[in-house]
CSV table of C-alpha atoms in Angstrom, one decimal:
chain,number,residue,atom,x,y,z
A,726,MET,CA,-4.4,-12.8,-0.9
A,727,ILE,CA,-1.4,-15.2,-1.0
A,728,ASP,CA,-0.3,-16.9,2.2
A,729,LEU,CA,3.4,-16.1,2.3
A,730,ASN,CA,4.0,-18.7,5.0
A,731,THR,CA,3.2,-21.4,2.5
A,732,TYR,CA,4.1,-19.7,-0.8
A,733,ARG,CA,6.8,-21.6,-2.7
A,734,PRO,CA,7.9,-19.8,-5.9
A,735,ALA,CA,9.0,-21.9,-8.8
A,736,PRO,CA,12.8,-21.9,-9.4
A,737,THR,CA,12.2,-20.3,-12.9
A,738,LEU,CA,9.6,-17.8,-11.6
A,739,LEU,CA,11.6,-14.8,-12.9
A,740,ASP,CA,13.3,-16.2,-16.0
A,741,ASN,CA,14.0,-13.6,-18.6
A,742,ARG,CA,12.8,-10.8,-16.5
A,743,VAL,CA,14.8,-7.6,-16.0
A,744,ILE,CA,14.4,-6.1,-12.6
A,745,LEU,CA,15.7,-2.8,-11.2
A,746,ILE,CA,16.1,-2.8,-7.4
A,747,THR,CA,17.0,0.4,-5.6
A,748,GLY,CA,19.0,0.3,-2.4
A,749,ALA,CA,20.5,-3.1,-3.4
A,750,SER,CA,23.8,-2.7,-1.7
A,751,ASP,CA,22.7,-4.2,1.7
A,752,GLY,CA,19.8,-5.2,3.8
A,753,ILE,CA,16.4,-6.0,2.2
A,754,GLY,CA,17.5,-4.7,-1.2
A,755,LYS,CA,20.5,-7.0,-1.3
A,756,ALA,CA,18.5,-10.0,-0.2
A,757,VAL,CA,15.8,-9.4,-2.8
A,758,ALA,CA,18.4,-8.9,-5.5
A,759,LEU,CA,20.1,-12.2,-4.6
A,760,SER,CA,16.8,-14.1,-4.4
A,761,CYS,CA,15.5,-12.6,-7.7
A,762,ALA,CA,18.7,-13.6,-9.4
A,763,ALA,CA,18.4,-17.1,-8.0
A,764,HIS,CA,15.0,-17.3,-9.6
A,765,GLY,CA,16.2,-16.4,-13.0
A,766,ALA,CA,16.0,-12.6,-13.2
A,767,THR,CA,18.6,-10.2,-14.7
A,768,ILE,CA,19.1,-7.6,-11.9
A,769,ILE,CA,20.0,-4.0,-12.2
A,770,LEU,CA,21.6,-3.0,-8.9
A,771,HIS,CA,21.1,0.5,-7.7
A,772,GLY,CA,22.8,2.2,-4.8
A,773,ARG,CA,25.3,4.9,-3.8
A,774,ASN,CA,28.2,2.7,-2.7
A,775,VAL,CA,29.8,1.2,-5.8
A,776,LYS,CA,32.1,-1.1,-3.7
A,777,ARG,CA,29.1,-2.7,-1.9
A,778,LEU,CA,27.2,-3.0,-5.2
A,779,GLU,CA,30.2,-4.8,-6.7
A,780,GLY,CA,30.0,-7.2,-3.7
A,781,VAL,CA,26.4,-8.0,-4.5
A,782,TYR,CA,27.3,-8.3,-8.2
A,783,ASP,CA,30.1,-10.9,-7.4
A,784,ALA,CA,27.7,-12.8,-5.1
A,785,ILE,CA,25.2,-13.2,-8.0
A,786,VAL,CA,27.8,-14.2,-10.5
A,787,ASP,CA,29.4,-16.7,-8.0
A,788,ALA,CA,25.9,-18.3,-7.5
A,789,LYS,CA,25.7,-18.8,-11.3
A,790,GLY,CA,23.1,-16.1,-11.7
A,791,LYS,CA,22.8,-14.0,-14.8
A,792,ARG,CA,25.3,-11.2,-15.0
A,793,PRO,CA,23.8,-8.1,-13.3
A,794,SER,CA,24.3,-4.5,-14.1
A,795,ILE,CA,25.3,-1.7,-11.7
A,796,LEU,CA,23.7,1.8,-11.8
A,797,PRO,CA,25.0,4.0,-9.0
A,798,LEU,CA,22.9,7.1,-8.3
A,799,ASP,CA,22.7,9.3,-5.2
A,800,PHE,CA,18.9,10.1,-4.8
A,801,GLU,CA,19.7,13.0,-2.5
A,802,LYS,CA,21.6,14.8,-5.2
A,803,ALA,CA,20.1,13.5,-8.5
A,804,GLY,CA,17.8,15.6,-10.6
A,805,PRO,CA,15.6,14.9,-13.7
A,806,ALA,CA,18.7,14.8,-16.0
A,807,GLU,CA,20.3,12.0,-14.0
A,808,TYR,CA,17.1,10.0,-14.0
A,809,GLU,CA,16.7,10.5,-17.7
A,810,SER,CA,20.2,9.2,-18.3
A,811,LEU,CA,19.6,6.2,-16.1
A,812,SER,CA,16.5,5.3,-18.1
A,813,ALA,CA,18.4,5.8,-21.3
A,814,ALA,CA,21.1,3.5,-20.2
A,815,ILE,CA,18.6,0.7,-19.3
A,816,GLU,CA,16.8,1.1,-22.6
A,817,LYS,CA,20.1,0.8,-24.5
A,818,GLU,CA,21.2,-2.3,-22.7
A,819,PHE,CA,17.8,-4.1,-22.1
A,820,GLY,CA,15.1,-2.3,-24.0
A,821,ARG,CA,12.6,-2.8,-21.2
A,822,LEU,CA,12.0,-3.3,-17.5
A,823,ASP,CA,9.8,-6.1,-16.1
A,824,GLY,CA,10.1,-5.1,-12.5
A,825,LEU,CA,10.9,-2.0,-10.4
A,826,VAL,CA,11.5,-2.3,-6.7
A,827,HIS,CA,11.5,0.9,-4.7
A,828,ASN,CA,13.5,-0.3,-1.7
A,829,ALA,CA,15.9,2.6,-1.1
A,830,GLY,CA,14.9,5.0,1.7
A,831,MET,CA,16.1,6.9,4.7
A,832,LEU,CA,14.8,7.1,8.3
A,833,GLY,CA,15.8,10.7,8.8
A,834,GLU,CA,15.4,12.2,12.3
A,835,ARG,CA,13.0,10.9,14.9
A,836,ALA,CA,12.0,14.1,16.7
A,837,PRO,CA,8.9,16.1,17.4
A,838,VAL,CA,7.8,18.4,14.6
A,839,GLU,CA,8.4,21.5,16.7
A,840,HIS,CA,12.1,20.7,17.0
A,841,HIS,CA,12.7,18.8,13.7
A,842,ASP,CA,15.7,19.8,11.7
A,843,VAL,CA,14.3,21.4,8.5
A,844,PRO,CA,17.0,20.3,6.1
A,845,LYS,CA,16.8,16.7,7.4
A,846,TRP,CA,13.0,16.8,6.9
A,847,LEU,CA,13.4,17.9,3.3
A,848,ARG,CA,16.1,15.3,2.5
A,849,THR,CA,13.9,12.5,3.9
A,850,MET,CA,10.9,13.6,1.9
A,851,HIS,CA,13.0,13.9,-1.2
A,852,VAL,CA,14.6,10.4,-0.9
A,853,ASN,CA,11.4,8.6,0.2
A,854,VAL,CA,8.9,10.4,-2.0
A,855,ASN,CA,10.4,12.5,-4.8
A,856,ALA,CA,13.0,9.9,-5.8
A,857,PRO,CA,10.4,7.0,-6.4
A,858,PHE,CA,8.2,9.5,-8.3
A,859,LEU,CA,11.1,10.6,-10.6
A,860,LEU,CA,12.4,7.0,-11.1
A,861,THR,CA,9.0,5.7,-11.9
A,862,ARG,CA,8.2,8.6,-14.2
A,863,TYR,CA,11.3,8.1,-16.3
A,864,CYS,CA,11.1,4.3,-16.3
A,865,LEU,CA,7.4,4.1,-17.4
A,866,PRO,CA,8.2,3.7,-21.1
A,867,LEU,CA,10.5,0.8,-20.3
A,868,LEU,CA,7.9,-0.8,-18.1
A,869,ARG,CA,5.3,-0.5,-20.8
A,870,ASN,CA,7.7,-2.3,-23.1
A,871,SER,CA,7.4,-5.4,-20.9
A,872,GLY,CA,3.8,-6.4,-21.4
A,873,ASP,CA,3.8,-7.8,-17.8
A,874,ALA,CA,5.5,-5.3,-15.5
A,875,SER,CA,5.4,-4.9,-11.8
A,876,ILE,CA,6.2,-2.0,-9.6
A,877,VAL,CA,6.8,-2.7,-5.9
A,878,PHE,CA,6.9,0.1,-3.2
A,879,THR,CA,8.1,-0.4,0.3
A,880,SER,CA,5.6,0.5,3.0
A,881,SER,CA,6.0,0.5,6.8
A,882,GLY,CA,4.2,-0.4,10.0
A,883,VAL,CA,3.9,3.3,10.9
A,884,VAL,CA,1.4,3.8,8.0
A,885,PRO,CA,-1.6,2.0,9.6
A,886,ARG,CA,-0.5,3.0,13.1
A,887,PRO,CA,0.7,6.6,13.0
A,888,ARG,CA,2.3,7.9,16.2
A,889,ALA,CA,4.4,10.6,17.6
A,890,TYR,CA,8.1,11.4,17.0
A,891,TRP,CA,8.6,9.7,13.6
A,892,GLY,CA,9.5,12.9,11.9
A,893,ALA,CA,9.4,13.1,8.1
A,894,TYR,CA,9.6,9.3,7.8
A,895,LEU,CA,5.9,8.8,8.6
A,896,PRO,CA,4.4,11.3,6.2
A,897,SER,CA,6.9,10.1,3.5
A,898,LYS,CA,5.6,6.6,3.8
A,899,TRP,CA,2.0,7.8,3.7
A,900,ALA,CA,2.9,9.6,0.5
A,901,SER,CA,4.6,6.5,-0.9
A,902,ASP,CA,1.5,4.4,-0.3
A,903,GLY,CA,-0.6,7.1,-1.9
A,904,LEU,CA,1.6,7.2,-4.9
A,905,MET,CA,1.3,3.4,-5.2
A,906,HIS,CA,-2.5,3.5,-5.2
A,907,MET,CA,-2.6,6.4,-7.6
A,908,LEU,CA,-0.2,4.7,-10.0
A,909,ALA,CA,-2.1,1.4,-9.8
A,910,ASP,CA,-5.3,3.2,-10.9
A,911,GLU,CA,-3.5,5.2,-13.7
A,912,LEU,CA,-1.7,2.1,-15.1
A,913,GLU,CA,-4.4,-0.4,-14.9
A,914,LYS,CA,-5.1,-0.3,-18.7
A,915,ASP,CA,-1.3,-0.6,-19.4
A,916,HIS,CA,-1.2,-4.0,-17.6
A,917,ILE,CA,1.3,-2.6,-15.1
A,918,ARG,CA,0.5,-3.8,-11.6
A,919,VAL,CA,1.6,-1.6,-8.6
A,920,ASN,CA,1.7,-2.8,-5.0
A,921,SER,CA,3.5,-2.2,-1.7
A,922,ILE,CA,5.2,-4.5,0.8
A,923,ASN,CA,5.3,-3.8,4.5
A,924,PRO,CA,8.3,-5.9,5.5
A,925,GLY,CA,7.7,-5.6,9.3
A,926,PRO,CA,10.5,-5.8,11.8
A,927,VAL,CA,13.7,-6.9,10.0
A,928,ARG,CA,17.3,-6.9,11.0
A,929,THR,CA,18.5,-3.9,8.9
A,930,ASN,CA,20.6,-0.8,9.5
A,931,MET,CA,17.5,1.4,9.3
A,932,ARG,CA,15.8,-0.6,12.0
A,933,LEU,CA,18.9,-0.2,14.2
A,934,GLN,CA,18.7,3.6,13.8
A,935,ALA,CA,15.0,3.6,14.7
A,936,TYR,CA,15.3,1.1,17.7
A,937,PRO,CA,18.9,1.2,18.9
A,938,ALA,CA,18.1,-0.6,22.2
A,939,GLU,CA,16.2,-3.4,20.5
A,940,ASP,CA,17.3,-7.1,20.8
A,941,ARG,CA,18.3,-7.7,17.2
A,942,SER,CA,18.6,-11.4,17.8
A,943,LYS,CA,14.7,-11.6,17.8
A,944,LEU,CA,14.4,-9.9,14.4
A,945,ARG,CA,14.1,-11.7,11.1
A,946,ALA,CA,17.0,-11.6,8.7
A,947,PRO,CA,16.2,-9.9,5.3
A,948,GLU,CA,16.5,-13.2,3.6
A,949,GLU,CA,13.5,-14.4,5.5
A,950,ILE,CA,11.0,-11.9,4.0
A,951,VAL,CA,11.9,-12.0,0.3
A,952,SER,CA,9.0,-14.3,-0.7
A,953,GLY,CA,6.5,-11.4,-0.9
A,954,TYR,CA,8.8,-9.6,-3.3
A,955,LEU,CA,9.2,-12.7,-5.5
A,956,PHE,CA,5.4,-13.1,-5.5
A,957,LEU,CA,4.7,-9.5,-6.6
A,958,LEU,CA,7.5,-9.5,-9.2
A,959,GLY,CA,6.4,-12.8,-10.9
A,960,LEU,CA,3.5,-14.1,-12.9
A,961,ASP,CA,1.8,-15.5,-9.8
A,962,SER,CA,0.6,-11.9,-8.9
A,963,ARG,CA,-0.6,-11.0,-12.4
A,964,ASP,CA,-4.1,-10.0,-11.3
A,965,ILE,CA,-3.1,-8.2,-8.1
A,966,SER,CA,-2.6,-4.4,-7.9
A,967,SER,CA,-3.1,-1.5,-5.5
A,968,GLN,CA,-2.5,-3.8,-2.5
A,969,THR,CA,-0.2,-3.8,0.4
A,970,ILE,CA,1.3,-7.2,1.4
A,971,VAL,CA,2.4,-7.5,5.0
A,972,CYS,CA,5.2,-10.0,5.6
A,973,PRO,CA,4.4,-12.5,8.3
A,974,GLU,CA,6.3,-12.1,11.5
């Protein structure tokens, strides 16, 4: 596997690639979007907050990147019809997808199962599991049109080290990793690689929710862990699938 400490992606690594990034309005999603654009990709920015997405859009344009697109969608409320419309809009504008980054997610409630709020459990599972399934399902024809497509899921440190009081987040991340492995097996003949990234401790809003008393000055910024995403989205990872990359701390 690649050593991310020494990996240096070529400036043109993602030239002419169309990449959809969910949760691109802030945190890791925003950092990945900016870095992918800087390496030549055309970015489709997904999120709920249009104003924040417009800020990422402006940052990409100001940095002389290719003009991105904005596709707002609330994963909590969206159903199959909305995903089908999203896929149709991408097909009309681009005709294909070369990369799909499942970054959007929610922590939900950290509580013992006995006392966990049921609606919050269901929302967390829906956003973290059902939404990536639906988005992938409706985008598969676009990914097949690429000829060299990559799907990247976001894993978590709680997957290899399950422990108490993580609520729906922990099983949702297990399910996400399972979906990654299943898709990698299903899509092997289609030359679509599917992998996950465990970003580790990063200075994000979700991390703050999970560890409110943590010293955030000791955490890496999102911009410091984007190399793994670049690797998996570019040609350097052509022969890699069904793997989880752990970002170095």
